[in-house]
Amino acid sequence: MAVSQIYAPLFEPIQLGPVTAKNRFYQVPHCTGLGHVRPRAEAALRGMKAEGGWGVVSTQETEIHPTSDLSPFAEGRLWDARDIPALRLMTDAVHEHGALAAIQLVHNGLHATNLYSRAPVLGPSDMSIDTNQPKQGSAMDKADIRALREWHRAAALRAKEAGFDIVYVYAGHGMTLAQHFMLPHLNTRGDEYGGTLENRVRLTRELLEDTHDAVGDTCAVAFRFGIDEMLGPDGMQAAEEGRAVVELLADLPDIWDVNVSDWTNDSATTRFQPQDGYQNDYLTHVKQVTGKPVVGVGRLTSPDLMASMLRKGLVDLIGAARPSIADPFIPAKIEQGRFDEIRECIGCNICAASDNLGIPIRCTQNPTIGEEWRRGWHPEVIAPRKSDSDVLIIGGGPAGMECAMQLARRGYGVTLSEAAPEFGGRVRKESRLPGLAAWGRVADYRLNDLQQRANVQMFTDSELDADQVMELGIESVFLATGSTWRADGLGRNTRRHLPLIAPEARVFTPDDIMSGRMPDGPVVVYDDDHIYLAGVIAEQLANAGRKVVFITTDSIVSSFLTHTLEQHRVQARLLELGVELRCNRVLRAVSSDAVSTVCGFSGQQDLTECAAAVLVTERTRNTTLFDQLKGRGLRNLQQIGDAAGPGLIADAVFAGHRAARDFERPAEQSENDWFRREIIDLREEMP
Ligand code: ADP
Ligand code: SF4
């Protein structure tokens, strides 16, 4: 099928130094939590992107030397020749599908903790490292700088040997030595590497020249550059020093891969940056200066936005990390005109949280990411049905919808029954809270798919009881009935002293707020959950003009969101809205006019006056129907998603997906043996 005129430019080849990319889809470097620790899984994930049509597929940041050791996080590693075979797995997987393989070499400078190598931390100047570790870096002398250049050059040669087509110099995200040298607040040197911008850029220039010299005959040299720190006059700004850097280095790189710094700005969540293409304003400065191809990012999921960015000459290549995680097949789907089938990133940063937790990547929209090798999951392919059985799925939230969609794709006759007037469960309700609108995409994508399948029957307003289920005569039943927020205050910090809730107290749960039941008067939001919901509800109440006191058992608001790179923004927003924050306090009682708490450390008691309290503590699983159906002779009866174990939306989607994959699989192939592991096998060394 011919590609439509509008999108044809996205499929034009482009010369990048000595290599040619087959199209304009460029998977920029992004972490996966796999890296050097799980190289087969890493290779399979990147290979899947290439299969999905990306013209360039990159690694994550890849450490060049033990002085740039990001342990315990599983980034890339190319310290010496022994690291080459693992990376060769990735380049082979990428080349198999006609894509170019790029490697983002990095020295992390003051961002490296060196906890594994115990090497000294290197920086432009003496100062603390930028993570919360008891360490300081020391200023590199000229010999250190010469050594660094040699390490980078040697790593570039190893990268070439590993089969890479594009080799990066990386000065971005506030995480790299080259950028640390560029920034005057980190570089206080008095020699030719400090002072003027030209001096501060000297190291980057040398690294670019060295890399060209070492591998430029066969590899393109890419430069990833954080053009704006988004700190206003306190940091680098795109229109000023950012642009001046592009002028100084103009045609030295073969590719400019430009974004904003730091990572929290580059990978902004939809809650705080709802607009896809939010970095476009920063890119204009680059194309005006350099003649070399430019890659830009900014949660680019819309084919029209991509095409217009090329048309306007804003960029030459469409860069993507998160959109390519949520849907590795975006290029193929655009090429084939299957726009409805694009699984759009929702900007929740559960993927980033995985990296920050040091675990393999997860995604709310794409449950197969990171599972390509260890479970053999393909995002677009699933085994056909094993029998003519029909299946009934009860509950149309993320778990039920995903399970129904995948079972339908397998060819089973699927009935999906939902008690509420609409599909989507918690994700639909949560998407109506402030800043979470994009989360509705989780339901929209699945609903759209299900509605087009002839083998699916879907019912809303259909709360089923056990007798009705039995009457349907469907022998395989999946219960995705979700969970309900508790109203009794029980949670991880109140198990020993269950709070006393006075009968006349006005207590609300998140379910109440989401169904439009709002408290009047001054209200306490009590958070013992620490994810996002309490913070969002506090925002909703403050927006509605309520005086809000936010009480948390933690020391900061919504602490899990440090992993999604947005905790600081949540806390700032609540403060801006005039919400009073009270941290480290554990709930003891709720009366008609006050909430009583104790300090989590000293036990000192305190009263907060209020007319109502919203308790965000824990959820109870909705298991009534399951309990009633047990022992009634159904061939398959299984709980999935929050009904089986309340967690993130990503967990519910994953559970629905896994249940569909495992349905009627032989036991020995199913989850019984879990998944393949990449383990250190010492058997040969045993006597
Ligand atoms: P999950 O995250 O596991 O998908 P949700 O709470 O989002 O869970 O969704 C559960 C859905 O199940 C809700 O939309 C709820 O209305 C529906 N549900 C619960 N019990 C029944 C039932 N007996 N019959 C039909 N639907 C039900
Ligand atoms: Fe997008 Fe969320 Fe998936 Fe990350 S986890 S790719 S932000 S949908």
XYZ file of C-alpha atoms in Angstrom, residues 67-68 107-114 118-141 144 177 180-181 185-189:
43
model
C 34.921 6.103 36.657
C 31.452 6.396 35.102
C 30.938 9.661 30.972
C 28.648 10.669 33.797
C 31.110 12.897 35.635
C 29.540 14.325 38.782
C 26.429 12.183 38.247
C 28.329 8.882 38.581
C 28.200 7.338 42.022
C 30.876 4.702 41.272
C 34.723 2.588 43.962
C 36.600 4.821 41.539
C 37.017 8.510 42.342
C 34.321 10.798 40.977
C 35.523 13.160 38.250
C 34.203 16.622 37.482
C 35.198 19.978 36.113
C 35.497 21.302 39.681
C 35.541 20.076 43.266
C 31.922 19.595 44.331
C 29.253 17.233 45.647
C 27.832 14.704 43.255
C 24.305 15.430 42.081
C 22.668 12.389 43.696
C 21.983 12.058 47.376
C 25.128 10.081 48.221
C 27.893 10.977 50.652
C 30.457 11.710 47.977
C 32.195 14.589 46.295
C 33.840 14.756 42.940
C 37.208 16.324 42.339
C 38.411 18.653 39.616
C 40.096 16.904 36.717
C 43.621 18.005 35.915
C 42.701 13.386 33.726
C 30.734 15.262 32.115
C 29.081 19.582 33.407
C 32.070 21.293 31.774
C 27.543 26.746 37.870
C 29.423 23.434 37.744
C 32.589 24.578 35.986
C 34.591 27.098 38.025
C 37.931 26.360 36.359
